[in-house]
Amino acid sequence: MATTSDIRNGLCIKFNHDIYKIIEFLHVKPGKGPAFVRTKLKSLTTGKVLDNTFSAGHKIDDVRVETHKFQFLYAEGDDFHFMNAESYEQITLNKDILDAPGLLKEGENVMVIINAETEAPLSVDMPASVVLEVTYAEPGVKGNTATNATKPAKVETGASVNVPLFINEGDKIKIDTATGAYVERVKE
């Protein structure tokens, strides 16, 4: 059993007969009344995100989890195949468990969170950012823009990302996996 003071990003808890992962939290101490913790929880079974407020000192049921390094092998429809980097054991996960399946490139290393009691995979933590090559981008027209103009571009995994006008086909770009947004152009 843990309390609200143990809440941190990435903590997995049992709540409403389901397992949730804490995405965001904020400790609030108003001038009048008791303190509380405002959280954003993501269900690890359905993927739904909900907001919840815990009063200070509230007991929460944490789930014991282990993280293992896995390498993404390939996708087959909605199934994604991964291999454990230590034991070479392969697992297949549904695309619903992944936060950003469109940004996952073959050979990419990810961290898979596994429930220590049931040995069931709960979620996949992507790296903070990935570097992908632009396979299609319309040419940007200079002069008809104000500030921060963007255009859609397709990357090698098939995902579509809004990029600045100076990005062309063949450029490698860094993408934030949490938001799916362009970060910077990468020179190699």
Short mmCIF file of N, CA and C in Angstrom, two decimals:
data_model
loop_
_atom_site.label_atom_id
_atom_site.label_comp_id
_atom_site.label_asym_id
_atom_site.label_seq_id
_atom_site.Cartn_x
_atom_site.Cartn_y
_atom_site.Cartn_z
N MET A 1 0.84 -1.19 0.00
CA MET A 1 0.00 0.00 0.00
C MET A 1 0.88 1.25 0.00
N ALA A 2 0.51 2.17 -0.82
CA ALA A 2 1.21 3.44 -0.89
C ALA A 2 0.23 4.55 -0.57
N THR A 3 0.75 5.76 -0.40
CA THR A 3 -0.12 6.91 -0.16
C THR A 3 0.08 7.91 -1.29
N THR A 4 -0.66 9.00 -1.23
CA THR A 4 -0.58 10.01 -2.28
C THR A 4 0.81 10.67 -2.34
N SER A 5 1.57 10.61 -1.26
CA SER A 5 2.92 11.19 -1.29
C SER A 5 3.87 10.36 -2.14
N ASP A 6 3.51 9.11 -2.45
CA ASP A 6 4.34 8.23 -3.27
C ASP A 6 4.02 8.36 -4.76
N ILE A 7 3.03 9.17 -5.11
CA ILE A 7 2.62 9.30 -6.51
C ILE A 7 3.73 9.96 -7.33
N ARG A 8 4.01 9.35 -8.47
CA ARG A 8 5.01 9.88 -9.41
C ARG A 8 4.60 9.44 -10.81
N ASN A 9 5.15 10.10 -11.83
CA ASN A 9 4.86 9.73 -13.21
C ASN A 9 5.35 8.31 -13.48
N GLY A 10 4.51 7.52 -14.14
CA GLY A 10 4.89 6.15 -14.47
C GLY A 10 4.48 5.12 -13.44
N LEU A 11 3.99 5.55 -12.26
CA LEU A 11 3.56 4.61 -11.22
C LEU A 11 2.30 3.89 -11.69
N CYS A 12 2.28 2.56 -11.54
CA CYS A 12 1.10 1.77 -11.91
C CYS A 12 0.31 1.46 -10.64
N ILE A 13 -1.01 1.73 -10.68
CA ILE A 13 -1.85 1.51 -9.51
C ILE A 13 -3.11 0.75 -9.90
N LYS A 14 -3.71 0.07 -8.89
CA LYS A 14 -5.01 -0.55 -9.08
C LYS A 14 -6.05 0.48 -8.66
N PHE A 15 -7.01 0.74 -9.55
CA PHE A 15 -8.02 1.75 -9.29
C PHE A 15 -9.27 1.37 -10.07
N ASN A 16 -10.43 1.36 -9.42
CA ASN A 16 -11.70 1.00 -10.08
C ASN A 16 -11.63 -0.34 -10.81
N HIS A 17 -11.07 -1.36 -10.18
CA HIS A 17 -10.99 -2.72 -10.71
C HIS A 17 -10.21 -2.79 -12.03
N ASP A 18 -9.24 -1.93 -12.20
CA ASP A 18 -8.42 -1.90 -13.41
C ASP A 18 -7.01 -1.45 -13.01
N ILE A 19 -6.05 -1.60 -13.91
CA ILE A 19 -4.69 -1.14 -13.65
C ILE A 19 -4.46 0.13 -14.47
N TYR A 20 -4.04 1.20 -13.78
CA TYR A 20 -3.80 2.49 -14.41
C TYR A 20 -2.36 2.91 -14.21
N LYS A 21 -1.86 3.69 -15.18
CA LYS A 21 -0.53 4.27 -15.09
C LYS A 21 -0.70 5.77 -14.93
N ILE A 22 0.03 6.37 -14.00
CA ILE A 22 -0.07 7.81 -13.77
C ILE A 22 0.75 8.53 -14.85
N ILE A 23 0.05 9.37 -15.63
CA ILE A 23 0.71 10.11 -16.70
C ILE A 23 1.17 11.47 -16.18
N GLU A 24 0.28 12.17 -15.46
CA GLU A 24 0.60 13.48 -14.89
C GLU A 24 0.03 13.55 -13.48
N PHE A 25 0.66 14.35 -12.63
CA PHE A 25 0.11 14.58 -11.30
C PHE A 25 0.49 15.97 -10.83
N LEU A 26 -0.29 16.51 -9.90
CA LEU A 26 -0.02 17.83 -9.35
C LEU A 26 -0.49 17.86 -7.91
N HIS A 27 0.43 18.10 -6.98
CA HIS A 27 0.07 18.27 -5.57
C HIS A 27 -0.46 19.68 -5.39
N VAL A 28 -1.66 19.82 -4.82
CA VAL A 28 -2.27 21.12 -4.65
C VAL A 28 -2.54 21.35 -3.16
N LYS A 29 -2.08 22.47 -2.64
CA LYS A 29 -2.34 22.84 -1.25
C LYS A 29 -3.05 24.19 -1.28
N PRO A 30 -4.38 24.16 -1.30
CA PRO A 30 -5.10 25.44 -1.33
C PRO A 30 -4.96 26.18 0.00
N GLY A 31 -5.18 27.46 -0.01
CA GLY A 31 -5.09 28.25 1.22
C GLY A 31 -6.14 27.85 2.23
N LYS A 32 -7.27 27.39 1.76
CA LYS A 32 -8.36 26.99 2.64
C LYS A 32 -8.75 25.55 2.28
N GLY A 33 -8.80 24.70 3.27
CA GLY A 33 -9.18 23.31 3.03
C GLY A 33 -7.98 22.39 2.96
N PRO A 34 -8.26 21.09 2.85
CA PRO A 34 -7.16 20.10 2.86
C PRO A 34 -6.46 20.02 1.50
N ALA A 35 -5.23 19.50 1.54
CA ALA A 35 -4.44 19.32 0.32
C ALA A 35 -5.01 18.14 -0.47
N PHE A 36 -4.72 18.13 -1.77
CA PHE A 36 -5.14 17.01 -2.62
C PHE A 36 -4.17 16.85 -3.77
N VAL A 37 -4.29 15.72 -4.48
CA VAL A 37 -3.43 15.42 -5.61
C VAL A 37 -4.31 15.22 -6.84
N ARG A 38 -4.10 16.05 -7.85
CA ARG A 38 -4.85 15.95 -9.10
C ARG A 38 -4.01 15.09 -10.05
N THR A 39 -4.62 14.01 -10.60
CA THR A 39 -3.87 13.10 -11.45
C THR A 39 -4.56 12.88 -12.79
N LYS A 40 -3.78 12.46 -13.76
CA LYS A 40 -4.29 12.00 -15.04
C LYS A 40 -3.85 10.55 -15.15
N LEU A 41 -4.81 9.63 -15.25
CA LEU A 41 -4.53 8.20 -15.25
C LEU A 41 -4.86 7.59 -16.61
N LYS A 42 -4.00 6.67 -17.08
CA LYS A 42 -4.27 5.96 -18.33
C LYS A 42 -4.47 4.49 -18.03
N SER A 43 -5.60 3.94 -18.47
CA SER A 43 -5.89 2.53 -18.28
C SER A 43 -4.95 1.71 -19.15
N LEU A 44 -4.32 0.70 -18.55
CA LEU A 44 -3.39 -0.13 -19.30
C LEU A 44 -4.10 -1.26 -20.03
N THR A 45 -5.42 -1.42 -19.80
CA THR A 45 -6.15 -2.45 -20.53
C THR A 45 -6.96 -1.87 -21.68
N THR A 46 -7.56 -0.69 -21.47
CA THR A 46 -8.39 -0.09 -22.53
C THR A 46 -7.72 1.09 -23.20
N GLY A 47 -6.74 1.72 -22.55
CA GLY A 47 -6.07 2.88 -23.13
C GLY A 47 -6.79 4.20 -22.85
N LYS A 48 -7.93 4.15 -22.16
CA LYS A 48 -8.67 5.37 -21.86
C LYS A 48 -7.94 6.19 -20.81
N VAL A 49 -8.03 7.52 -20.95
CA VAL A 49 -7.38 8.43 -20.00
C VAL A 49 -8.47 9.12 -19.20
N LEU A 50 -8.29 9.16 -17.87
CA LEU A 50 -9.26 9.85 -17.03
C LEU A 50 -8.56 10.70 -15.99
N ASP A 51 -9.26 11.75 -15.57
CA ASP A 51 -8.75 12.63 -14.52
C ASP A 51 -9.34 12.18 -13.20
N ASN A 52 -8.51 12.19 -12.15
CA ASN A 52 -9.01 11.83 -10.83
C ASN A 52 -8.29 12.67 -9.77
N THR A 53 -9.00 12.97 -8.71
CA THR A 53 -8.43 13.73 -7.61
C THR A 53 -8.42 12.86 -6.36
N PHE A 54 -7.25 12.72 -5.75
CA PHE A 54 -7.10 11.98 -4.50
C PHE A 54 -6.89 12.98 -3.38
N SER A 55 -7.54 12.78 -2.23
CA SER A 55 -7.28 13.65 -1.08
C SER A 55 -5.92 13.27 -0.50
N ALA A 56 -5.28 14.21 0.18
CA ALA A 56 -3.95 13.97 0.74
C ALA A 56 -4.00 12.83 1.75
N GLY A 57 -3.01 11.94 1.69
CA GLY A 57 -2.94 10.82 2.61
C GLY A 57 -3.79 9.63 2.18
N HIS A 58 -4.50 9.72 1.06
CA HIS A 58 -5.34 8.64 0.56
C HIS A 58 -4.46 7.43 0.25
N LYS A 59 -4.90 6.24 0.64
CA LYS A 59 -4.15 5.01 0.37
C LYS A 59 -4.43 4.56 -1.06
N ILE A 60 -3.36 4.24 -1.79
CA ILE A 60 -3.51 3.74 -3.16
C ILE A 60 -2.84 2.38 -3.26
N ASP A 61 -3.39 1.52 -4.09
CA ASP A 61 -2.89 0.17 -4.30
C ASP A 61 -1.91 0.19 -5.47
N ASP A 62 -0.60 0.12 -5.18
CA ASP A 62 0.34 0.13 -6.29
C ASP A 62 0.57 -1.30 -6.78
N VAL A 63 0.92 -1.42 -8.05
CA VAL A 63 1.15 -2.71 -8.69
C VAL A 63 2.65 -2.87 -8.88
N ARG A 64 3.17 -4.03 -8.48
CA ARG A 64 4.60 -4.28 -8.64
C ARG A 64 4.87 -4.62 -10.10
N VAL A 65 5.71 -3.82 -10.73
CA VAL A 65 6.01 -4.01 -12.16
C VAL A 65 7.51 -4.12 -12.37
N GLU A 66 7.87 -4.77 -13.46
CA GLU A 66 9.27 -4.86 -13.88
C GLU A 66 9.37 -4.28 -15.28
N THR A 67 10.49 -3.64 -15.58
CA THR A 67 10.69 -3.13 -16.94
C THR A 67 11.81 -3.93 -17.59
N HIS A 68 11.57 -4.31 -18.83
CA HIS A 68 12.56 -5.07 -19.59
C HIS A 68 12.78 -4.39 -20.93
N LYS A 69 14.02 -4.47 -21.42
CA LYS A 69 14.36 -3.88 -22.71
C LYS A 69 13.98 -4.87 -23.82
N PHE A 70 13.17 -4.40 -24.76
CA PHE A 70 12.76 -5.21 -25.89
C PHE A 70 13.11 -4.48 -27.18
N GLN A 71 13.32 -5.26 -28.24
CA GLN A 71 13.58 -4.69 -29.56
C GLN A 71 12.37 -4.96 -30.43
N PHE A 72 11.91 -3.92 -31.13
CA PHE A 72 10.77 -4.08 -32.04
C PHE A 72 11.25 -4.80 -33.29
N LEU A 73 10.58 -5.91 -33.64
CA LEU A 73 10.97 -6.70 -34.81
C LEU A 73 10.18 -6.29 -36.05
N TYR A 74 8.84 -6.47 -35.99
CA TYR A 74 8.01 -6.13 -37.14
C TYR A 74 6.55 -6.05 -36.72
N ALA A 75 5.74 -5.42 -37.58
CA ALA A 75 4.30 -5.30 -37.35
C ALA A 75 3.58 -6.18 -38.36
N GLU A 76 2.49 -6.79 -37.90
CA GLU A 76 1.69 -7.66 -38.76
C GLU A 76 0.23 -7.33 -38.47
N GLY A 77 -0.35 -6.44 -39.26
CA GLY A 77 -1.71 -5.98 -38.99
C GLY A 77 -1.72 -5.14 -37.72
N ASP A 78 -2.53 -5.52 -36.74
CA ASP A 78 -2.58 -4.82 -35.46
C ASP A 78 -1.63 -5.41 -34.43
N ASP A 79 -0.91 -6.48 -34.79
CA ASP A 79 0.01 -7.13 -33.86
C ASP A 79 1.43 -6.63 -34.10
N PHE A 80 2.11 -6.31 -32.99
CA PHE A 80 3.49 -5.86 -33.04
C PHE A 80 4.35 -6.90 -32.32
N HIS A 81 5.42 -7.33 -32.97
CA HIS A 81 6.28 -8.39 -32.44
C HIS A 81 7.55 -7.78 -31.86
N PHE A 82 7.87 -8.19 -30.62
CA PHE A 82 9.05 -7.68 -29.90
C PHE A 82 9.90 -8.86 -29.43
N MET A 83 11.22 -8.60 -29.26
CA MET A 83 12.12 -9.61 -28.75
C MET A 83 12.84 -9.07 -27.51
N ASN A 84 12.86 -9.87 -26.44
CA ASN A 84 13.56 -9.51 -25.21
C ASN A 84 15.05 -9.44 -25.52
N ALA A 85 15.69 -8.33 -25.12
CA ALA A 85 17.11 -8.12 -25.43
C ALA A 85 18.02 -9.06 -24.65
N GLU A 86 17.57 -9.55 -23.48
CA GLU A 86 18.42 -10.45 -22.68
C GLU A 86 18.18 -11.92 -23.00
N SER A 87 16.90 -12.34 -23.04
CA SER A 87 16.60 -13.77 -23.20
C SER A 87 16.25 -14.17 -24.63
N TYR A 88 16.11 -13.19 -25.54
CA TYR A 88 15.72 -13.42 -26.93
C TYR A 88 14.34 -14.05 -27.08
N GLU A 89 13.54 -14.01 -26.02
CA GLU A 89 12.17 -14.50 -26.06
C GLU A 89 11.31 -13.48 -26.80
N GLN A 90 10.40 -13.97 -27.66
CA GLN A 90 9.57 -13.06 -28.44
C GLN A 90 8.16 -12.98 -27.87
N ILE A 91 7.59 -11.75 -27.91
CA ILE A 91 6.20 -11.54 -27.49
C ILE A 91 5.48 -10.76 -28.58
N THR A 92 4.16 -10.93 -28.61
CA THR A 92 3.33 -10.20 -29.56
C THR A 92 2.36 -9.35 -28.77
N LEU A 93 2.31 -8.06 -29.08
CA LEU A 93 1.42 -7.12 -28.38
C LEU A 93 0.49 -6.46 -29.38
N ASN A 94 -0.72 -6.14 -28.92
CA ASN A 94 -1.68 -5.44 -29.75
C ASN A 94 -1.29 -3.97 -29.85
N LYS A 95 -1.64 -3.33 -30.94
CA LYS A 95 -1.25 -1.94 -31.15
C LYS A 95 -1.89 -0.99 -30.14
N ASP A 96 -2.98 -1.40 -29.45
CA ASP A 96 -3.64 -0.56 -28.45
C ASP A 96 -2.75 -0.30 -27.23
N ILE A 97 -1.83 -1.21 -26.93
CA ILE A 97 -0.94 -1.04 -25.77
C ILE A 97 0.10 0.04 -26.03
N LEU A 98 0.43 0.26 -27.30
CA LEU A 98 1.48 1.22 -27.66
C LEU A 98 0.95 2.64 -27.66
N ASP A 99 1.78 3.58 -27.19
CA ASP A 99 1.39 4.99 -27.17
C ASP A 99 1.47 5.61 -28.56
N ALA A 100 2.52 5.31 -29.30
CA ALA A 100 2.71 5.90 -30.63
C ALA A 100 3.17 4.83 -31.60
N PRO A 101 2.27 3.90 -32.01
CA PRO A 101 2.70 2.81 -32.89
C PRO A 101 3.17 3.29 -34.26
N GLY A 102 2.70 4.44 -34.72
CA GLY A 102 3.09 4.95 -36.02
C GLY A 102 4.53 5.44 -36.07
N LEU A 103 5.15 5.66 -34.92
CA LEU A 103 6.52 6.17 -34.88
C LEU A 103 7.55 5.08 -34.57
N LEU A 104 7.10 3.82 -34.53
CA LEU A 104 7.99 2.72 -34.17
C LEU A 104 8.65 2.14 -35.41
N LYS A 105 9.98 2.21 -35.46
CA LYS A 105 10.75 1.72 -36.60
C LYS A 105 11.33 0.35 -36.23
N GLU A 106 11.43 -0.53 -37.21
CA GLU A 106 12.01 -1.86 -36.96
C GLU A 106 13.42 -1.72 -36.41
N GLY A 107 13.71 -2.49 -35.35
CA GLY A 107 15.02 -2.44 -34.71
C GLY A 107 15.08 -1.47 -33.55
N GLU A 108 14.02 -0.68 -33.33
CA GLU A 108 13.98 0.31 -32.25
C GLU A 108 13.90 -0.40 -30.89
N ASN A 109 14.64 0.09 -29.90
CA ASN A 109 14.58 -0.47 -28.55
C ASN A 109 13.54 0.28 -27.72
N VAL A 110 12.71 -0.47 -27.00
CA VAL A 110 11.68 0.10 -26.13
C VAL A 110 11.74 -0.60 -24.78
N MET A 111 11.10 0.02 -23.78
CA MET A 111 11.00 -0.60 -22.46
C MET A 111 9.57 -1.11 -22.29
N VAL A 112 9.41 -2.40 -22.02
CA VAL A 112 8.09 -3.00 -21.82
C VAL A 112 7.88 -3.18 -20.32
N ILE A 113 6.76 -2.63 -19.82
CA ILE A 113 6.41 -2.76 -18.40
C ILE A 113 5.59 -4.03 -18.24
N ILE A 114 6.06 -4.93 -17.37
CA ILE A 114 5.42 -6.22 -17.17
C ILE A 114 4.97 -6.33 -15.72
N ASN A 115 3.71 -6.77 -15.51
CA ASN A 115 3.17 -7.01 -14.18
C ASN A 115 3.96 -8.16 -13.56
N ALA A 116 4.60 -7.93 -12.41
CA ALA A 116 5.46 -8.93 -11.79
C ALA A 116 4.66 -10.12 -11.26
N GLU A 117 3.39 -9.92 -10.92
CA GLU A 117 2.58 -11.01 -10.37
C GLU A 117 2.06 -11.95 -11.45
N THR A 118 1.57 -11.39 -12.57
CA THR A 118 0.95 -12.21 -13.61
C THR A 118 1.83 -12.42 -14.83
N GLU A 119 2.98 -11.74 -14.90
CA GLU A 119 3.90 -11.80 -16.04
C GLU A 119 3.26 -11.31 -17.34
N ALA A 120 2.18 -10.52 -17.22
CA ALA A 120 1.51 -9.99 -18.41
C ALA A 120 2.08 -8.62 -18.76
N PRO A 121 2.36 -8.37 -20.05
CA PRO A 121 2.83 -7.04 -20.45
C PRO A 121 1.73 -6.01 -20.25
N LEU A 122 2.06 -4.87 -19.64
CA LEU A 122 1.05 -3.83 -19.37
C LEU A 122 1.14 -2.68 -20.36
N SER A 123 2.35 -2.17 -20.60
CA SER A 123 2.49 -1.05 -21.54
C SER A 123 3.89 -1.02 -22.11
N VAL A 124 4.06 -0.20 -23.14
CA VAL A 124 5.34 -0.05 -23.81
C VAL A 124 5.77 1.40 -23.70
N ASP A 125 6.95 1.63 -23.13
CA ASP A 125 7.50 2.99 -23.04
C ASP A 125 8.45 3.21 -24.21
N MET A 126 8.08 4.16 -25.06
CA MET A 126 8.92 4.50 -26.20
C MET A 126 10.06 5.39 -25.73
N PRO A 127 11.14 5.51 -26.52
CA PRO A 127 12.16 6.50 -26.19
C PRO A 127 11.55 7.90 -26.27
N ALA A 128 12.16 8.88 -25.62
CA ALA A 128 11.61 10.24 -25.60
C ALA A 128 11.45 10.81 -27.00
N SER A 129 12.39 10.47 -27.89
CA SER A 129 12.30 10.95 -29.28
C SER A 129 12.88 9.90 -30.20
N VAL A 130 12.43 9.93 -31.46
CA VAL A 130 12.95 9.02 -32.47
C VAL A 130 13.41 9.83 -33.68
N VAL A 131 14.40 9.30 -34.40
CA VAL A 131 14.89 9.95 -35.62
C VAL A 131 14.39 9.12 -36.80
N LEU A 132 13.61 9.77 -37.68
CA LEU A 132 13.04 9.10 -38.84
C LEU A 132 13.33 9.90 -40.10
N GLU A 133 13.37 9.20 -41.23
CA GLU A 133 13.62 9.85 -42.51
C GLU A 133 12.30 10.25 -43.16
N VAL A 134 12.27 11.44 -43.74
CA VAL A 134 11.09 11.93 -44.45
C VAL A 134 11.05 11.26 -45.82
N THR A 135 9.93 10.57 -46.12
CA THR A 135 9.81 9.90 -47.42
C THR A 135 9.00 10.72 -48.40
N TYR A 136 8.13 11.60 -47.91
CA TYR A 136 7.36 12.45 -48.82
C TYR A 136 7.06 13.79 -48.14
N ALA A 137 7.34 14.86 -48.82
CA ALA A 137 7.02 16.21 -48.34
C ALA A 137 6.80 17.10 -49.55
N GLU A 138 5.68 17.82 -49.55
CA GLU A 138 5.42 18.75 -50.64
C GLU A 138 6.40 19.91 -50.52
N PRO A 139 6.80 20.48 -51.64
CA PRO A 139 7.72 21.62 -51.55
C PRO A 139 7.03 22.81 -50.89
N GLY A 140 7.74 23.49 -50.00
CA GLY A 140 7.18 24.66 -49.32
C GLY A 140 7.27 25.87 -50.22
N VAL A 141 6.19 26.64 -50.27
CA VAL A 141 6.18 27.85 -51.10
C VAL A 141 6.57 29.02 -50.22
N LYS A 142 7.66 29.67 -50.58
CA LYS A 142 8.16 30.78 -49.77
C LYS A 142 7.38 32.05 -50.12
N GLY A 143 7.09 32.85 -49.15
CA GLY A 143 6.46 34.15 -49.41
C GLY A 143 5.00 34.23 -49.01
N ASN A 144 4.27 33.11 -49.01
CA ASN A 144 2.86 33.18 -48.64
C ASN A 144 2.63 32.70 -47.20
N THR A 145 3.60 32.99 -46.34
CA THR A 145 3.49 32.54 -44.94
C THR A 145 3.64 33.72 -43.99
N ALA A 146 3.10 33.52 -42.82
CA ALA A 146 3.32 34.49 -41.76
C ALA A 146 4.49 33.96 -40.93
N THR A 147 4.23 33.42 -39.75
CA THR A 147 5.30 32.85 -38.94
C THR A 147 4.97 31.41 -38.61
N ASN A 148 6.00 30.61 -38.41
CA ASN A 148 5.87 29.21 -38.02
C ASN A 148 4.95 28.42 -38.94
N ALA A 149 5.11 28.56 -40.23
CA ALA A 149 4.30 27.81 -41.19
C ALA A 149 4.77 26.36 -41.24
N THR A 150 3.82 25.43 -41.31
CA THR A 150 4.17 24.02 -41.38
C THR A 150 3.45 23.37 -42.55
N LYS A 151 3.93 22.17 -42.90
CA LYS A 151 3.32 21.38 -43.95
C LYS A 151 3.33 19.92 -43.50
N PRO A 152 2.40 19.10 -43.99
CA PRO A 152 2.42 17.67 -43.61
C PRO A 152 3.53 16.94 -44.36
N ALA A 153 4.15 15.98 -43.68
CA ALA A 153 5.19 15.16 -44.30
C ALA A 153 5.00 13.73 -43.82
N LYS A 154 5.30 12.78 -44.71
CA LYS A 154 5.25 11.35 -44.34
C LYS A 154 6.66 10.90 -43.99
N VAL A 155 6.76 10.09 -42.92
CA VAL A 155 8.05 9.55 -42.51
C VAL A 155 8.12 8.07 -42.89
N GLU A 156 9.28 7.46 -42.71
CA GLU A 156 9.51 6.09 -43.19
C GLU A 156 8.60 5.05 -42.56
N THR A 157 8.01 5.32 -41.40
CA THR A 157 7.09 4.36 -40.78
C THR A 157 5.66 4.51 -41.29
N GLY A 158 5.40 5.54 -42.09
CA GLY A 158 4.07 5.76 -42.62
C GLY A 158 3.28 6.81 -41.87
N ALA A 159 3.81 7.30 -40.76
CA ALA A 159 3.12 8.32 -39.96
C ALA A 159 3.22 9.67 -40.64
N SER A 160 2.25 10.54 -40.35
CA SER A 160 2.25 11.89 -40.91
C SER A 160 2.59 12.87 -39.79
N VAL A 161 3.52 13.79 -40.06
CA VAL A 161 4.00 14.74 -39.06
C VAL A 161 4.01 16.13 -39.70
N ASN A 162 3.58 17.14 -38.97
CA ASN A 162 3.68 18.52 -39.46
C ASN A 162 5.10 19.02 -39.24
N VAL A 163 5.72 19.51 -40.32
CA VAL A 163 7.12 19.95 -40.27
C VAL A 163 7.23 21.36 -40.84
N PRO A 164 8.31 22.09 -40.52
CA PRO A 164 8.53 23.41 -41.12
C PRO A 164 8.72 23.31 -42.64
N LEU A 165 8.57 24.42 -43.33
CA LEU A 165 8.62 24.44 -44.79
C LEU A 165 9.99 24.05 -45.37
N PHE A 166 11.08 24.22 -44.60
CA PHE A 166 12.41 23.93 -45.14
C PHE A 166 12.75 22.44 -45.15
N ILE A 167 11.90 21.58 -44.59
CA ILE A 167 12.17 20.13 -44.57
C ILE A 167 11.82 19.55 -45.94
N ASN A 168 12.73 18.73 -46.49
CA ASN A 168 12.54 18.11 -47.80
C ASN A 168 12.60 16.58 -47.68
N GLU A 169 12.25 15.90 -48.77
CA GLU A 169 12.36 14.44 -48.80
C GLU A 169 13.81 14.04 -48.59
N GLY A 170 14.01 12.96 -47.82
CA GLY A 170 15.37 12.49 -47.56
C GLY A 170 15.97 13.06 -46.29
N ASP A 171 15.42 14.14 -45.75
CA ASP A 171 15.93 14.70 -44.50
C ASP A 171 15.58 13.78 -43.34
N LYS A 172 16.44 13.73 -42.34
CA LYS A 172 16.15 12.99 -41.11
C LYS A 172 15.69 14.01 -40.07
N ILE A 173 14.56 13.68 -39.41
CA ILE A 173 14.02 14.59 -38.41
C ILE A 173 13.82 13.86 -37.08
N LYS A 174 13.93 14.63 -36.00
CA LYS A 174 13.69 14.09 -34.66
C LYS A 174 12.25 14.40 -34.30
N ILE A 175 11.51 13.38 -33.80
CA ILE A 175 10.11 13.52 -33.45
C ILE A 175 9.92 13.15 -31.99
N ASP A 176 9.18 13.99 -31.26
CA ASP A 176 8.85 13.73 -29.86
C ASP A 176 7.77 12.64 -29.84
N THR A 177 8.03 11.50 -29.17
CA THR A 177 7.07 10.39 -29.19
C THR A 177 5.85 10.65 -28.32
N ALA A 178 5.97 11.51 -27.31
CA ALA A 178 4.82 11.78 -26.44
C ALA A 178 3.75 12.58 -27.17
N THR A 179 4.17 13.55 -28.00
CA THR A 179 3.20 14.42 -28.68
C THR A 179 3.10 14.13 -30.17
N GLY A 180 4.08 13.43 -30.73
CA GLY A 180 4.10 13.17 -32.16
C GLY A 180 4.46 14.41 -32.97
N ALA A 181 5.13 15.37 -32.31
CA ALA A 181 5.46 16.64 -32.97
C ALA A 181 6.92 16.67 -33.41
N TYR A 182 7.18 17.43 -34.48
CA TYR A 182 8.53 17.67 -34.99
C TYR A 182 9.35 18.41 -33.93
N VAL A 183 10.61 17.99 -33.74
CA VAL A 183 11.51 18.67 -32.79
C VAL A 183 12.59 19.43 -33.54
N GLU A 184 13.36 18.70 -34.39
CA GLU A 184 14.45 19.35 -35.12
C GLU A 184 14.89 18.48 -36.29
N ARG A 185 15.64 19.10 -37.20
CA ARG A 185 16.25 18.36 -38.30
C ARG A 185 17.58 17.80 -37.80
N VAL A 186 17.89 16.56 -38.16
CA VAL A 186 19.12 15.90 -37.70
C VAL A 186 20.08 15.81 -38.87
N LYS A 187 21.29 16.29 -38.67
CA LYS A 187 22.34 16.20 -39.68
C LYS A 187 23.21 15.01 -39.34
N GLU A 188 23.50 14.18 -40.32
CA GLU A 188 24.35 13.00 -40.07
C GLU A 188 25.58 13.01 -40.92
#
